[in-house]
mmCIF file of C-alpha atoms in Angstrom:
data_model
loop_
_atom_site.group_PDB
_atom_site.id
_atom_site.type_symbol
_atom_site.label_atom_id
_atom_site.label_comp_id
_atom_site.label_asym_id
_atom_site.label_seq_id
_atom_site.Cartn_x
_atom_site.Cartn_y
_atom_site.Cartn_z
ATOM 1 C CA MET X 170 37.189 -43.474 5.976
ATOM 2 C CA PRO X 171 35.011 -46.538 5.292
ATOM 3 C CA ALA X 172 33.681 -48.492 8.263
ATOM 4 C CA SER X 173 34.977 -51.816 6.998
ATOM 5 C CA THR X 174 38.554 -52.368 6.024
ATOM 6 C CA SER X 175 39.835 -55.005 3.686
ATOM 7 C CA SER X 176 42.665 -57.338 4.561
ATOM 8 C CA GLU X 177 44.836 -55.265 2.239
ATOM 9 C CA ASP X 178 44.150 -52.123 4.344
ATOM 10 C CA ARG X 179 45.246 -53.962 7.481
ATOM 11 C CA ARG X 180 48.439 -55.259 5.934
ATOM 12 C CA PRO X 181 51.437 -53.484 7.483
ATOM 13 C CA ARG X 182 53.219 -50.964 5.280
ATOM 14 C CA PRO X 183 56.753 -51.924 4.264
ATOM 15 C CA THR X 184 59.532 -50.612 6.444
ATOM 16 C CA PRO X 185 62.080 -48.176 4.943
ATOM 17 C CA ALA X 186 64.489 -51.055 4.450
ATOM 18 C CA GLU X 187 61.843 -52.969 2.470
ATOM 19 C CA SER X 188 60.472 -50.078 0.418
ATOM 20 C CA ARG X 189 62.351 -48.219 -2.252
ATOM 21 C CA PRO X 190 63.413 -44.787 -0.981
ATOM 22 C CA ASP X 191 62.981 -43.216 -4.400
ATOM 23 C CA ASP X 192 59.300 -44.287 -4.544
ATOM 24 C CA PHE X 193 58.617 -42.844 -1.104
ATOM 25 C CA LEU X 194 60.459 -39.596 -1.876
ATOM 26 C CA ARG X 195 58.875 -39.266 -5.328
ATOM 27 C CA ALA X 196 55.401 -39.557 -3.761
ATOM 28 C CA LEU X 197 56.329 -37.124 -1.002
ATOM 29 C CA TYR X 198 57.567 -34.526 -3.487
ATOM 30 C CA HIS X 199 54.609 -35.087 -5.813
ATOM 31 C CA PHE X 200 51.961 -34.540 -3.135
ATOM 32 C CA HIS X 201 53.608 -32.050 -0.777
ATOM 33 C CA SER X 202 56.687 -30.293 -2.192
ATOM 34 C CA ALA X 203 54.947 -27.241 -3.672
ATOM 35 C CA ALA X 204 53.117 -26.369 -0.450
ATOM 36 C CA LEU X 205 56.150 -27.065 1.742
ATOM 37 C CA LEU X 206 58.488 -25.084 -0.501
ATOM 38 C CA GLN X 207 56.184 -22.066 -0.566
ATOM 39 C CA PHE X 208 55.757 -22.229 3.212
ATOM 40 C CA ALA X 209 59.527 -22.377 3.747
ATOM 41 C CA ALA X 210 60.215 -19.578 1.263
ATOM 42 C CA ARG X 211 57.731 -17.310 3.046
ATOM 43 C CA ARG X 212 59.355 -18.085 6.393
ATOM 44 C CA LEU X 213 62.801 -17.449 4.888
ATOM 45 C CA GLU X 214 61.824 -14.115 3.330
ATOM 46 C CA GLY X 215 61.944 -15.435 -0.214
ATOM 47 C CA ASP X 216 65.248 -17.343 0.027
ATOM 48 C CA TRP X 217 64.293 -20.217 -2.294
ATOM 49 C CA HIS X 218 67.707 -21.887 -2.106
ATOM 50 C CA ARG X 219 67.524 -22.263 1.668
ATOM 51 C CA ALA X 220 63.867 -23.285 1.344
ATOM 52 C CA GLU X 221 64.899 -26.111 -1.008
ATOM 53 C CA ASP X 222 67.602 -27.186 1.462
ATOM 54 C CA PHE X 223 65.046 -27.343 4.258
ATOM 55 C CA LEU X 224 62.623 -29.241 2.018
ATOM 56 C CA GLN X 225 65.302 -31.852 1.323
ATOM 57 C CA GLU X 226 65.966 -32.216 5.049
ATOM 58 C CA VAL X 227 62.239 -32.666 5.700
ATOM 59 C CA ALA X 228 62.134 -35.355 2.997
ATOM 60 C CA ILE X 229 65.037 -37.214 4.608
ATOM 61 C CA ARG X 230 63.433 -37.059 8.030
ATOM 62 C CA ALA X 231 60.104 -38.189 6.609
ATOM 63 C CA TRP X 232 61.765 -41.166 4.939
ATOM 64 C CA ARG X 233 63.312 -42.115 8.281
ATOM 65 C CA HIS X 234 59.732 -42.309 9.601
ATOM 66 C CA ALA X 235 58.320 -43.985 6.500
ATOM 67 C CA GLU X 236 56.561 -46.679 8.494
ATOM 68 C CA GLU X 237 54.491 -43.967 10.216
ATOM 69 C CA ILE X 238 53.894 -41.636 7.243
ATOM 70 C CA ASP X 239 51.912 -42.196 4.078
ATOM 71 C CA PRO X 240 53.233 -39.547 1.665
ATOM 72 C CA THR X 241 50.222 -39.921 -0.626
ATOM 73 C CA THR X 242 47.719 -38.515 1.887
ATOM 74 C CA ASP X 243 47.034 -35.134 3.424
ATOM 75 C CA SER X 244 47.320 -36.666 6.887
ATOM 76 C CA ALA X 245 51.112 -36.424 6.529
ATOM 77 C CA ARG X 246 51.032 -32.631 6.122
ATOM 78 C CA PRO X 247 50.783 -31.592 9.788
ATOM 79 C CA TRP X 248 53.873 -33.637 10.620
ATOM 80 C CA LEU X 249 55.755 -32.350 7.551
ATOM 81 C CA PHE X 250 54.894 -28.705 8.257
ATOM 82 C CA THR X 251 55.845 -29.065 11.921
ATOM 83 C CA VAL X 252 59.239 -30.523 11.026
ATOM 84 C CA LEU X 253 59.791 -27.821 8.416
ATOM 85 C CA ARG X 254 58.785 -25.046 10.797
ATOM 86 C CA ASN X 255 61.144 -26.373 13.490
ATOM 87 C CA LEU X 256 64.006 -26.628 11.001
ATOM 88 C CA VAL X 257 63.470 -23.036 9.876
ATOM 89 C CA ILE X 258 63.371 -21.805 13.470
ATOM 90 C CA ASP X 259 66.525 -23.778 14.349
ATOM 91 C CA GLY X 260 68.251 -22.403 11.248
ATOM 92 C CA HIS X 261 67.309 -18.850 12.190
ATOM 93 C CA ARG X 262 68.603 -19.329 15.735
ATOM 94 C CA ALA X 263 71.858 -20.830 14.445
ATOM 95 C CA ARG X 264 72.408 -17.847 12.146
ATOM 96 C CA GLN X 265 71.770 -15.439 15.017
ATOM 97 C CA ALA X 266 74.230 -17.265 17.261
ATOM 98 C CA ARG X 267 77.239 -16.977 14.940
ATOM 99 C CA PRO X 268 78.876 -13.954 13.369
ATOM 100 C CA PRO X 269 77.592 -12.919 9.953
ATOM 101 C CA GLU X 270 79.234 -14.550 6.972
ATOM 102 C CA VAL X 271 81.442 -12.331 4.868
ATOM 103 C CA GLY X 272 81.990 -12.902 1.182
ATOM 104 C CA ASP X 273 81.666 -11.492 -2.266
ATOM 105 C CA PRO X 274 78.054 -10.281 -2.572
ATOM 106 C CA GLU X 275 78.009 -11.019 -6.305
ATOM 107 C CA LEU X 276 78.800 -14.697 -5.689
ATOM 108 C CA VAL X 277 75.725 -15.079 -3.512
ATOM 109 C CA HIS X 278 73.413 -14.776 -6.520
ATOM 110 C CA LEU X 279 75.256 -17.133 -8.875
ATOM 111 C CA PRO X 280 73.222 -20.235 -9.678
ATOM 112 C CA VAL X 281 74.756 -23.515 -8.617
ATOM 113 C CA SER X 282 74.024 -26.642 -10.603
ATOM 114 C CA ASP X 283 72.678 -29.457 -8.476
ATOM 115 C CA GLU X 284 71.875 -32.955 -9.733
ATOM 116 C CA VAL X 285 68.966 -33.264 -7.286
ATOM 117 C CA ASP X 286 67.484 -30.030 -8.598
ATOM 118 C CA HIS X 287 67.844 -31.308 -12.157
ATOM 119 C CA VAL X 288 66.144 -34.614 -11.323
ATOM 120 C CA LEU X 289 63.247 -32.919 -9.505
ATOM 121 C CA THR X 290 62.777 -30.397 -12.301
ATOM 122 C CA SER X 291 62.789 -33.242 -14.836
ATOM 123 C CA LEU X 292 60.114 -35.101 -12.862
ATOM 124 C CA VAL X 293 57.920 -31.996 -12.713
ATOM 125 C CA LEU X 294 58.445 -31.372 -16.435
ATOM 126 C CA VAL X 295 57.502 -34.948 -17.369
ATOM 127 C CA GLU X 296 54.337 -34.706 -15.263
ATOM 128 C CA ALA X 297 53.463 -31.354 -16.841
ATOM 129 C CA LEU X 298 53.977 -32.777 -20.337
ATOM 130 C CA ARG X 299 51.439 -35.504 -19.520
ATOM 131 C CA ASP X 300 48.818 -32.761 -19.100
ATOM 132 C CA LEU X 301 49.259 -31.705 -22.731
ATOM 133 C CA ARG X 302 47.340 -33.150 -25.659
ATOM 134 C CA PRO X 303 49.357 -35.560 -27.849
ATOM 135 C CA ALA X 304 49.500 -33.022 -30.702
ATOM 136 C CA GLN X 305 50.936 -30.419 -28.324
ATOM 137 C CA ARG X 306 53.593 -32.826 -27.054
ATOM 138 C CA GLU X 307 54.467 -33.777 -30.630
ATOM 139 C CA ILE X 308 54.979 -30.182 -31.772
ATOM 140 C CA LEU X 309 57.169 -29.366 -28.737
ATOM 141 C CA LEU X 310 59.205 -32.506 -29.412
ATOM 142 C CA HIS X 311 59.966 -31.446 -32.976
ATOM 143 C CA VAL X 312 60.544 -27.732 -32.402
ATOM 144 C CA HIS X 313 62.260 -27.672 -29.010
ATOM 145 C CA TYR X 314 63.695 -31.100 -28.300
ATOM 146 C CA LEU X 315 64.775 -32.062 -31.824
ATOM 147 C CA GLY X 316 65.584 -28.437 -32.707
ATOM 148 C CA ARG X 317 63.781 -28.457 -36.031
ATOM 149 C CA SER X 318 62.824 -25.214 -37.714
ATOM 150 C CA VAL X 319 59.214 -24.298 -38.366
ATOM 151 C CA ASN X 320 59.570 -25.275 -42.028
ATOM 152 C CA GLN X 321 61.269 -28.593 -41.207
ATOM 153 C CA THR X 322 58.583 -29.435 -38.666
ATOM 154 C CA ALA X 323 55.843 -28.473 -41.135
ATOM 155 C CA GLU X 324 57.360 -30.785 -43.742
ATOM 156 C CA VAL X 325 57.696 -33.723 -41.325
ATOM 157 C CA LEU X 326 54.138 -33.338 -39.982
ATOM 158 C CA GLY X 327 52.593 -32.460 -43.347
ATOM 159 C CA VAL X 328 50.985 -29.222 -42.161
ATOM 160 C CA PRO X 329 51.466 -25.571 -43.180
ATOM 161 C CA PRO X 330 54.193 -23.546 -41.362
ATOM 162 C CA GLY X 331 51.524 -21.251 -39.905
ATOM 163 C CA THR X 332 49.910 -24.245 -38.232
ATOM 164 C CA VAL X 333 53.257 -25.215 -36.712
ATOM 165 C CA LYS X 334 53.695 -21.685 -35.325
ATOM 166 C CA SER X 335 50.188 -21.647 -33.884
ATOM 167 C CA ARG X 336 50.472 -25.101 -32.333
ATOM 168 C CA THR X 337 53.874 -24.253 -30.874
ATOM 169 C CA HIS X 338 52.489 -21.101 -29.265
ATOM 170 C CA TYR X 339 49.503 -22.871 -27.703
ATOM 171 C CA ALA X 340 51.556 -25.902 -26.637
ATOM 172 C CA ALA X 341 54.170 -23.703 -24.948
ATOM 173 C CA ARG X 342 51.416 -21.768 -23.177
ATOM 174 C CA ALA X 343 49.733 -24.994 -21.997
ATOM 175 C CA LEU X 344 53.080 -26.337 -20.750
ATOM 176 C CA ARG X 345 53.834 -23.081 -18.920
ATOM 177 C CA GLU X 346 50.417 -23.266 -17.220
ATOM 178 C CA ALA X 347 50.959 -26.921 -16.267
ATOM 179 C CA LEU X 348 54.345 -26.053 -14.750
ATOM 180 C CA HIS X 349 52.846 -23.068 -12.953
ATOM 181 C CA ARG X 350 50.171 -25.315 -11.386
ATOM 182 C CA ARG X 351 52.985 -27.490 -10.039
ATOM 183 C CA GLY X 352 54.744 -24.554 -8.407
ATOM 184 C CA LEU X 353 57.505 -24.166 -10.988
ATOM 185 C CA HIS X 354 57.823 -20.507 -11.952
ATOM 186 C CA VAL X 355 60.465 -19.018 -14.210
ATOM 187 C CA ASP X 356 60.926 -15.251 -13.917
ATOM 188 C CA GLY X 357 60.707 -13.507 -17.264
ATOM 189 C CA LEU X 358 59.359 -16.550 -19.117
ATOM 190 C CA ASP X 359 55.722 -15.611 -18.565
ATOM 191 C CA ARG X 360 56.270 -12.048 -19.731
ATOM 192 C CA GLU X 361 58.263 -13.036 -22.835
ATOM 193 C CA ALA X 362 55.954 -15.792 -24.039
ATOM 194 C CA CYS X 363 52.617 -14.037 -23.568
#
């Protein structure tokens, strides 16, 4: 940290009422969600759904302390990990204290659509797309988003169909790697596409 601070550094941070919660939460998820989610999933023996629930609770608690936490720095991590660890421990104790839940075991593994999950996945996808070269984004737009065939895309872009296939392959691989770096893994996708 520099020895001298500017007047802007000494200016008080906005309180939660003054700041936009979505900006605070977006920064928190951008800088810390992957590490927190992996930590929680390890503690929960791979239960990613519960890990995501705990991550959301940590985000809410962090926002309640927004005047004390800067989500864009690593200095927030000890507090975030401590809160997450305590939540996991409390959750484990609560499960031990009540009788086991009974239900249809097949229903446990059904995916449940969640608007928050969709929004977070969209944010990660948009960030990952920014890592791609413009030509890679363009080819994915035509082939996947607009649903054009290889021949249609080749005609629109004025390139041979083989070039479209090659660019699509490399763009999809680059996008998969960008998503992987952000902690988003899709089982089976890596094996199919490689």
